[in-house]
PDB file of N, CA and C in Angstrom:
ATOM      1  N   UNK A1147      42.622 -13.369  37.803  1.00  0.00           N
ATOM      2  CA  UNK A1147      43.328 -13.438  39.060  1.00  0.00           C
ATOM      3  C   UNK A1147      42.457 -12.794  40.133  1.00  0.00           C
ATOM      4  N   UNK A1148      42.242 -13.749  41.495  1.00  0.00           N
ATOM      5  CA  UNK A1148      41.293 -12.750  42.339  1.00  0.00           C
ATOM      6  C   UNK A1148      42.008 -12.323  42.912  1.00  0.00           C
ATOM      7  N   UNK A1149      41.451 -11.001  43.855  1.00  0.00           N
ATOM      8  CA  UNK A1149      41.838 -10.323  44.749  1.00  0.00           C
ATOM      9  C   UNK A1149      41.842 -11.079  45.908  1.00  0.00           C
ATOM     10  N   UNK A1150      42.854 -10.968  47.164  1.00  0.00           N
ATOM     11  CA  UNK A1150      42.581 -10.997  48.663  1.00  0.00           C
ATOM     12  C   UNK A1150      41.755 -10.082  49.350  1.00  0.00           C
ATOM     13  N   UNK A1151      41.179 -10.115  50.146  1.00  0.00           N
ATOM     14  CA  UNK A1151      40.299  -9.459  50.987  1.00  0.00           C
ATOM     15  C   UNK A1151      40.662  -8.127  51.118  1.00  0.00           C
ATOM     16  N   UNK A1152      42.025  -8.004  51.725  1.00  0.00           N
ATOM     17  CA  UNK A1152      42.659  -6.552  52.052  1.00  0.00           C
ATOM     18  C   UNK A1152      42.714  -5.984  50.635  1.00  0.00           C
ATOM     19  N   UNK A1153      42.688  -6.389  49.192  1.00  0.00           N
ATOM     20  CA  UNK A1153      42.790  -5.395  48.275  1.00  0.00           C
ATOM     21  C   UNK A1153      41.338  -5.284  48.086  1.00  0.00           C
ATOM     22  N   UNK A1154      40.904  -5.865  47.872  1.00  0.00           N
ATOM     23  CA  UNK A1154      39.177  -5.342  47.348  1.00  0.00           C
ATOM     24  C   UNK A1154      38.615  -4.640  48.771  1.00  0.00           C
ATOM     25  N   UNK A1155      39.370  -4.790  49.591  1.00  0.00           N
ATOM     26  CA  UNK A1155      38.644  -3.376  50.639  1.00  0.00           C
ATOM     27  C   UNK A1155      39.321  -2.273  50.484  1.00  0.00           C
ATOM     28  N   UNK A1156      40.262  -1.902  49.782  1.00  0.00           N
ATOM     29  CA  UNK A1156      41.308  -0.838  50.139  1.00  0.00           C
ATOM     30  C   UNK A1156      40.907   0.142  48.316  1.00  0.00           C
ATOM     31  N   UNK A1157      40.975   1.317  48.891  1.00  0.00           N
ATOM     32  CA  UNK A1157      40.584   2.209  48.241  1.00  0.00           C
ATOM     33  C   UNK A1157      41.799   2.903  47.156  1.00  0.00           C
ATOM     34  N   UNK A1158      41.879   2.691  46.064  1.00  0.00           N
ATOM     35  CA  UNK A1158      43.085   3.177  45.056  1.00  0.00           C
ATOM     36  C   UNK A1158      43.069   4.642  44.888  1.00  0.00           C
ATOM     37  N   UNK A1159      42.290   5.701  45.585  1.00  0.00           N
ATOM     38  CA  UNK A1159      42.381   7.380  44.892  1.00  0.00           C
ATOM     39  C   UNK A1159      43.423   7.513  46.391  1.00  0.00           C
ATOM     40  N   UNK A1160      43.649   9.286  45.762  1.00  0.00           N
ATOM     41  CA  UNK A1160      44.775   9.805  46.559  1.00  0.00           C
ATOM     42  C   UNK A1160      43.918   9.601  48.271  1.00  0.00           C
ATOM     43  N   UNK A1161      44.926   9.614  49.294  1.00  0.00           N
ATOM     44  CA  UNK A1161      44.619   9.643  50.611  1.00  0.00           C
ATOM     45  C   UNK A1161      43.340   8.172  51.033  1.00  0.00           C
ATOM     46  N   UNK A1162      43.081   7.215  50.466  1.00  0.00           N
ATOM     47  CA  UNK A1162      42.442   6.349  50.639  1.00  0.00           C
ATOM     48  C   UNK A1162      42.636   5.355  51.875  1.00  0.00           C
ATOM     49  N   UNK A1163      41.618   4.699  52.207  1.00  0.00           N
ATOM     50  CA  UNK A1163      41.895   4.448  53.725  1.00  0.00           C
ATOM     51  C   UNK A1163      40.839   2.755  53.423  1.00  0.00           C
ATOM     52  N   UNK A1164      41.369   1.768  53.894  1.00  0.00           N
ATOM     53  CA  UNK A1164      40.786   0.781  54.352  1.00  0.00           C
ATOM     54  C   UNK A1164      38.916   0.580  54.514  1.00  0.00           C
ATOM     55  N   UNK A1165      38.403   0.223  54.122  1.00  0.00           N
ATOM     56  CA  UNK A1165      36.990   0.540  53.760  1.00  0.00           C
ATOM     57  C   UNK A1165      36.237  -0.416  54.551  1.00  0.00           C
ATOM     58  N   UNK A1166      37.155  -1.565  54.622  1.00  0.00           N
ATOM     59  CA  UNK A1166      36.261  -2.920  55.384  1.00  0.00           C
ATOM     60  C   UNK A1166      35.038  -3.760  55.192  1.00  0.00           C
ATOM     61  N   UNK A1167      35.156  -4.850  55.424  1.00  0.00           N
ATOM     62  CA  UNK A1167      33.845  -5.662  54.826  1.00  0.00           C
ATOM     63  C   UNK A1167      32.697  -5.065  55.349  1.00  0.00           C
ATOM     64  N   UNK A1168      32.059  -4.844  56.589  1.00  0.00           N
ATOM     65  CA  UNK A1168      31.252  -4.051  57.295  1.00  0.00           C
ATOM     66  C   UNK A1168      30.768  -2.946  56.647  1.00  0.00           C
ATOM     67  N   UNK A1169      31.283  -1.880  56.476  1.00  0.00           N
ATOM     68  CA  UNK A1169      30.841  -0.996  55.350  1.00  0.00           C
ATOM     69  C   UNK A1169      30.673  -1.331  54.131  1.00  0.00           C
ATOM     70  N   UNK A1170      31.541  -2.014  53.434  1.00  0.00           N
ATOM     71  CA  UNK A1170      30.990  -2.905  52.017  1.00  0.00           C
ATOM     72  C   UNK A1170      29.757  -3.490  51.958  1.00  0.00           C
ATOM     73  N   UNK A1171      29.870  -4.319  53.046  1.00  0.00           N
ATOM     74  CA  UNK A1171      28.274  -5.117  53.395  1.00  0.00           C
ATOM     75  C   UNK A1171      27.161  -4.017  53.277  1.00  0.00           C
ATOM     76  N   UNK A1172      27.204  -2.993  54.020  1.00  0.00           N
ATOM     77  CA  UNK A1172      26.130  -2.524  54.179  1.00  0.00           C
ATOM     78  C   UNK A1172      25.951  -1.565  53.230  1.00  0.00           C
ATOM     79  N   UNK A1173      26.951  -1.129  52.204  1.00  0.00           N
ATOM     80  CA  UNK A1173      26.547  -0.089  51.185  1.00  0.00           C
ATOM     81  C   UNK A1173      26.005  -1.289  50.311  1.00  0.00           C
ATOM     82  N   UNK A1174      26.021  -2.082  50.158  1.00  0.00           N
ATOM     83  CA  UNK A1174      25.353  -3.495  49.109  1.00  0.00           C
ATOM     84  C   UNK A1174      23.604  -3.370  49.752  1.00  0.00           C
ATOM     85  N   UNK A1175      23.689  -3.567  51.305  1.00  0.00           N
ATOM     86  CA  UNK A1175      22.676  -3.742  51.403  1.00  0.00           C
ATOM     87  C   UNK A1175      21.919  -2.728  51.118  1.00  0.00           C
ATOM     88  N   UNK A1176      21.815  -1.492  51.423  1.00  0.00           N
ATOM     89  CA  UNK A1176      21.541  -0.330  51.577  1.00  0.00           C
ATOM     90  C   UNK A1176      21.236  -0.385  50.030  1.00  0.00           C
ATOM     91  N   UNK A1177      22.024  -0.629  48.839  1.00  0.00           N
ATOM     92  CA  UNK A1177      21.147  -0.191  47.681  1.00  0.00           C
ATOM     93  C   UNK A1177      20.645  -1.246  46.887  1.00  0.00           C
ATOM     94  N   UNK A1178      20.422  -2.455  47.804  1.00  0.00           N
ATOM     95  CA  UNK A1178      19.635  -3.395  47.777  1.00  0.00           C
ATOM     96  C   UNK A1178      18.158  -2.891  47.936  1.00  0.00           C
ATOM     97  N   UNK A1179      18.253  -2.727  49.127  1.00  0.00           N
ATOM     98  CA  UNK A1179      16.965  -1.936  49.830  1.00  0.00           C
ATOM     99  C   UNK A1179      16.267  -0.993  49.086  1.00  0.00           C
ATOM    100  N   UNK A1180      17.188  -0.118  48.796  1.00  0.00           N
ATOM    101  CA  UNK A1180      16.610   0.940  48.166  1.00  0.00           C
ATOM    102  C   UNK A1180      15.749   0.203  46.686  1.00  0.00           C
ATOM    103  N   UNK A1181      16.407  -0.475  45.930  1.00  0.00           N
ATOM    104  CA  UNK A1181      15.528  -1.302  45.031  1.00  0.00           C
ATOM    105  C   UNK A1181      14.448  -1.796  45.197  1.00  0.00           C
ATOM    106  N   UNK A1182      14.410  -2.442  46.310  1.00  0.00           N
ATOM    107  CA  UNK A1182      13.106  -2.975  47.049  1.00  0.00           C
ATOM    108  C   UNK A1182      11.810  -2.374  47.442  1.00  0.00           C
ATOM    109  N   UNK A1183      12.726  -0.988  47.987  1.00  0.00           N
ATOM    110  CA  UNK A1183      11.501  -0.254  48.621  1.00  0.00           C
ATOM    111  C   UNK A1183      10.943   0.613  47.774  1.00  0.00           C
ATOM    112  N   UNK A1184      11.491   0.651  46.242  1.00  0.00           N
ATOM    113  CA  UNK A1184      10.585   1.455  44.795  1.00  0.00           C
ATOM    114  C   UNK A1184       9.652   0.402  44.388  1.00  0.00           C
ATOM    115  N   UNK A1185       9.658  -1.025  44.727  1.00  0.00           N
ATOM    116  CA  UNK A1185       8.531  -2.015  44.438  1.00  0.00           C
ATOM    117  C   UNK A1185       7.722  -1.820  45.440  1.00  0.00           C
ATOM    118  N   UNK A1186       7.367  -1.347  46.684  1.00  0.00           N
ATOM    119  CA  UNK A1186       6.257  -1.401  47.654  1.00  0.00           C
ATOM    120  C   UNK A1186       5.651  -1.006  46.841  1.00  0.00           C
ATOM    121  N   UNK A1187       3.923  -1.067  48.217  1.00  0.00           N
ATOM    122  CA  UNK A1187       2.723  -0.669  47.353  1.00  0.00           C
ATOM    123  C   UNK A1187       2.594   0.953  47.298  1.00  0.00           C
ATOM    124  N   UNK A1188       2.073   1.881  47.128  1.00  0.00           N
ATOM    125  CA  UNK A1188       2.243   3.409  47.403  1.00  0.00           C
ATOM    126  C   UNK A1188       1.766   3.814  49.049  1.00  0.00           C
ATOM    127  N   UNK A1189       1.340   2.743  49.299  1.00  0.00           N
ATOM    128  CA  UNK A1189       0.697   2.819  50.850  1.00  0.00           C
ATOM    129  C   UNK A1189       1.267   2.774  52.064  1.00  0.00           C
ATOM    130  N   UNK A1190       2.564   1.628  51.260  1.00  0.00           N
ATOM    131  CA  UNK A1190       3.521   1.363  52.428  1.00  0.00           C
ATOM    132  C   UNK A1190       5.242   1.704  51.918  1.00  0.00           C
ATOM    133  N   UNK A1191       5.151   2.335  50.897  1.00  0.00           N
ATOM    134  CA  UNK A1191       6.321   3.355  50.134  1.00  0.00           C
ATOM    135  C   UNK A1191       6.865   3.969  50.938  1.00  0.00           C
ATOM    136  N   UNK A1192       5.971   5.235  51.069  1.00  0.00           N
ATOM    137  CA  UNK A1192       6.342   6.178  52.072  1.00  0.00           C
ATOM    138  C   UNK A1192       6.265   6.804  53.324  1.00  0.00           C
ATOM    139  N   UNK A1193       5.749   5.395  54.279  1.00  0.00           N
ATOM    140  CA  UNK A1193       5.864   5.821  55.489  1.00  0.00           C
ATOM    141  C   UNK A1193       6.689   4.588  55.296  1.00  0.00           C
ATOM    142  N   UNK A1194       6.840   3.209  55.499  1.00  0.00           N
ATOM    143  CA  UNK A1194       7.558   2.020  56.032  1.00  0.00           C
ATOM    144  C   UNK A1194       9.142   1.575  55.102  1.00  0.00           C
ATOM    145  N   UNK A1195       8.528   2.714  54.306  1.00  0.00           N
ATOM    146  CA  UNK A1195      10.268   2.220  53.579  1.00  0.00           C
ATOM    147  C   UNK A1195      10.620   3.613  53.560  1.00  0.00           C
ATOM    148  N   UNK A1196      10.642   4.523  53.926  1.00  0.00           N
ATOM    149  CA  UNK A1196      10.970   5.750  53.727  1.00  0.00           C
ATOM    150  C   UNK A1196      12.022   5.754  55.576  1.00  0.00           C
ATOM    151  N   UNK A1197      11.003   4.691  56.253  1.00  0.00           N
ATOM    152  CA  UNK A1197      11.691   4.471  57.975  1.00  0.00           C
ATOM    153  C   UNK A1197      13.057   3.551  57.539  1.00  0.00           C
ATOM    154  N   UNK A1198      12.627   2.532  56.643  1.00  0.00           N
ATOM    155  CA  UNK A1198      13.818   1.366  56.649  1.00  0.00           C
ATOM    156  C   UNK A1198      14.581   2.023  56.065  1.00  0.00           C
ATOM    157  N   UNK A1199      14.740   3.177  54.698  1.00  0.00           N
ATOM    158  CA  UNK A1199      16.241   3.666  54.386  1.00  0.00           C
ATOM    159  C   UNK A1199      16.832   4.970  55.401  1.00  0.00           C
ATOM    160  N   UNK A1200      15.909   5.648  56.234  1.00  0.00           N
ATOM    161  CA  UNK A1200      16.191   5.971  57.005  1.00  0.00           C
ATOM    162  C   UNK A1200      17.110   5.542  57.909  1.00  0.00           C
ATOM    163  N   UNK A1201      16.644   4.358  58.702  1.00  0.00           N
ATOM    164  CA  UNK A1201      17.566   3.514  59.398  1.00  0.00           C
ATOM    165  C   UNK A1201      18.562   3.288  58.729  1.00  0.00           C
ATOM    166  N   UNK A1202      18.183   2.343  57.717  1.00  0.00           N
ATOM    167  CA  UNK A1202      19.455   1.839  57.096  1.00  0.00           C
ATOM    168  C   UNK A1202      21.005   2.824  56.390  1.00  0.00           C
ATOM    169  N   UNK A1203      20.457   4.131  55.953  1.00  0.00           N
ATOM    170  CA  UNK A1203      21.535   5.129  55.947  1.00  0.00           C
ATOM    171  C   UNK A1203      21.579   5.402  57.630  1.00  0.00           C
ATOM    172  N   UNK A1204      21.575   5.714  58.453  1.00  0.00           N
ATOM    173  CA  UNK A1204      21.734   5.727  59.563  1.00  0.00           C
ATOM    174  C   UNK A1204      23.130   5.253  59.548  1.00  0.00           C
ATOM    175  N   UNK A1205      22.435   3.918  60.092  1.00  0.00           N
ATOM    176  CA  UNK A1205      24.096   3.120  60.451  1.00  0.00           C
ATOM    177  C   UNK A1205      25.225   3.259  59.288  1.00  0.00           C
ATOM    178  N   UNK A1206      24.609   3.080  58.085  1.00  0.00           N
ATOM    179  CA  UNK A1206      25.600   3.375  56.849  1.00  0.00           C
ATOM    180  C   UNK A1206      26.782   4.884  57.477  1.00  0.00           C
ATOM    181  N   UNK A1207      26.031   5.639  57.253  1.00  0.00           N
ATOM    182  CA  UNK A1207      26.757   6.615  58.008  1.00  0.00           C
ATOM    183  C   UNK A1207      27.664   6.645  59.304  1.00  0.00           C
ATOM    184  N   UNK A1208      27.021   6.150  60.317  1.00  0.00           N
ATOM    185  CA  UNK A1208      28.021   5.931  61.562  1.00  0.00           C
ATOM    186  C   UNK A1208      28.942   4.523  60.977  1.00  0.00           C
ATOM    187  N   UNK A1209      29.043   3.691  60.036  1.00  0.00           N
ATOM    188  CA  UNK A1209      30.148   2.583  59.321  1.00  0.00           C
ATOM    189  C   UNK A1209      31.153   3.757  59.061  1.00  0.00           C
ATOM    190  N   UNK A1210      30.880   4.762  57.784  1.00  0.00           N
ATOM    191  CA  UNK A1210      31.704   5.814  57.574  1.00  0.00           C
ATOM    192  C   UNK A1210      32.553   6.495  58.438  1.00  0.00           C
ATOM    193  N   UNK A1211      31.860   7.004  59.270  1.00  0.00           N
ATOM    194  CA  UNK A1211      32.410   7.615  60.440  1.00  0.00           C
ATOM    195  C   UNK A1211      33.449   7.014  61.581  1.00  0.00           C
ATOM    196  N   UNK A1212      33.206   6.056  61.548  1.00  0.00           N
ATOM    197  CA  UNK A1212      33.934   5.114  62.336  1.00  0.00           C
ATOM    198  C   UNK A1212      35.073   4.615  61.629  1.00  0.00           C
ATOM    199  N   UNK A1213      35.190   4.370  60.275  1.00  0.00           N
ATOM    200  CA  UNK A1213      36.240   4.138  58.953  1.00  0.00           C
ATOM    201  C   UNK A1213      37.079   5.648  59.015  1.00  0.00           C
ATOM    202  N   UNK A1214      36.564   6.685  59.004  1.00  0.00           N
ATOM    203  CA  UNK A1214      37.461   7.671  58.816  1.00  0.00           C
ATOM    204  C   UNK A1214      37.523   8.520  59.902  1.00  0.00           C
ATOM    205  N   UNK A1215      37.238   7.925  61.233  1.00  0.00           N
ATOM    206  CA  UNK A1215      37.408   8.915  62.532  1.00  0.00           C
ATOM    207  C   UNK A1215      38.627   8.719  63.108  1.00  0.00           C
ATOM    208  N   UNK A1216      39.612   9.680  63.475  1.00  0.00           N
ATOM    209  CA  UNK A1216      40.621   9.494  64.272  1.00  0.00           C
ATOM    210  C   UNK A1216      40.800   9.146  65.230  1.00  0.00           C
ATOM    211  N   UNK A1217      39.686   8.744  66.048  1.00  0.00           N
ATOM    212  CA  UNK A1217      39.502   7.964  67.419  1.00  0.00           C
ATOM    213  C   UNK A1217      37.978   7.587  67.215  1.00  0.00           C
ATOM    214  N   UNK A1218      38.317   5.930  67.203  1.00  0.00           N
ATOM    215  CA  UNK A1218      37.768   5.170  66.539  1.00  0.00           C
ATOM    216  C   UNK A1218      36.864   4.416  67.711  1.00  0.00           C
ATOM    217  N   UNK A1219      36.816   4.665  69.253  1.00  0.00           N
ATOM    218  CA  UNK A1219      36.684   3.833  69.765  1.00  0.00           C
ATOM    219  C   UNK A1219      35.462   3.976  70.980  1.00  0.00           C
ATOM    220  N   UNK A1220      35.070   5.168  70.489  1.00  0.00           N
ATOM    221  CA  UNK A1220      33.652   5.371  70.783  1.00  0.00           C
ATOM    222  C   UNK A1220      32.406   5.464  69.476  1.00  0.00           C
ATOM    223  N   UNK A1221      32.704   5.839  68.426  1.00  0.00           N
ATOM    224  CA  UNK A1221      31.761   5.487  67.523  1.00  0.00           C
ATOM    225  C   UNK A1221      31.168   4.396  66.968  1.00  0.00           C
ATOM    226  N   UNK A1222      32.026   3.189  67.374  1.00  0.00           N
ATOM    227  CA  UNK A1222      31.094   1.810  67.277  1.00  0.00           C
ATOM    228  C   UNK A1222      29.539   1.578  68.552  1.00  0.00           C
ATOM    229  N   UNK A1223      30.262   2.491  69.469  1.00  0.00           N
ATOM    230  CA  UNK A1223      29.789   2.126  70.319  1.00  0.00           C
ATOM    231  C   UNK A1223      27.933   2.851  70.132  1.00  0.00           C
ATOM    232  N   UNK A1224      28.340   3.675  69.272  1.00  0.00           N
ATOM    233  CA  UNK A1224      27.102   4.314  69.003  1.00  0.00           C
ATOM    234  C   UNK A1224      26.186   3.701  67.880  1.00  0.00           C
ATOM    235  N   UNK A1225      27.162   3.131  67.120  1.00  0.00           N
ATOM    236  CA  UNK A1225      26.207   2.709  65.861  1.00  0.00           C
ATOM    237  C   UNK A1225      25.365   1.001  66.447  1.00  0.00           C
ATOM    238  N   UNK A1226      26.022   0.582  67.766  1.00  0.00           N
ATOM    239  CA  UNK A1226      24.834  -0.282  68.157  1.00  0.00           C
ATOM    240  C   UNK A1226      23.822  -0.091  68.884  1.00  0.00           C
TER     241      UNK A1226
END
């Protein structure tokens, strides 16, 4: 039986909160990436992928923040 959208975003532990495709998306991508960037060469390891998970937790983080901030309506505005 599949799920609808709203259950596979919604979080089952105590106090759980709506998680959203947006943050789903990007915790996928994010340890996508991270897979990727243990195959570079050692040359471009740790300066050019050490920038891309940088970035990429970046926004991961402001997704979070924006999911569990009580005023919600300036922190998008930051994560673009």
């Amino acid at each position: 039986m599949s799920k609808t959208p709203q259950q596979r975003h919604k979080r089952h532990d105590e106090g759980g909160r709506e998680t959203g495709p947006a943050l789903e998306a990007r915790y996928r991508f994010v340890n996508r990436l991270v897979c990727i960037v243990e195959r570079f060469p050692r040359s471009r390891k740790f300066l050019l992928g050490d920038r891309m998970q940088t970035s990429a937790l970046d926004v991961l983080e402001r997704l979070v923040e924006a999911t569990y901030a009580r005023c919600r309506e300036e922190l998008p505005k930051r994560t673009n």
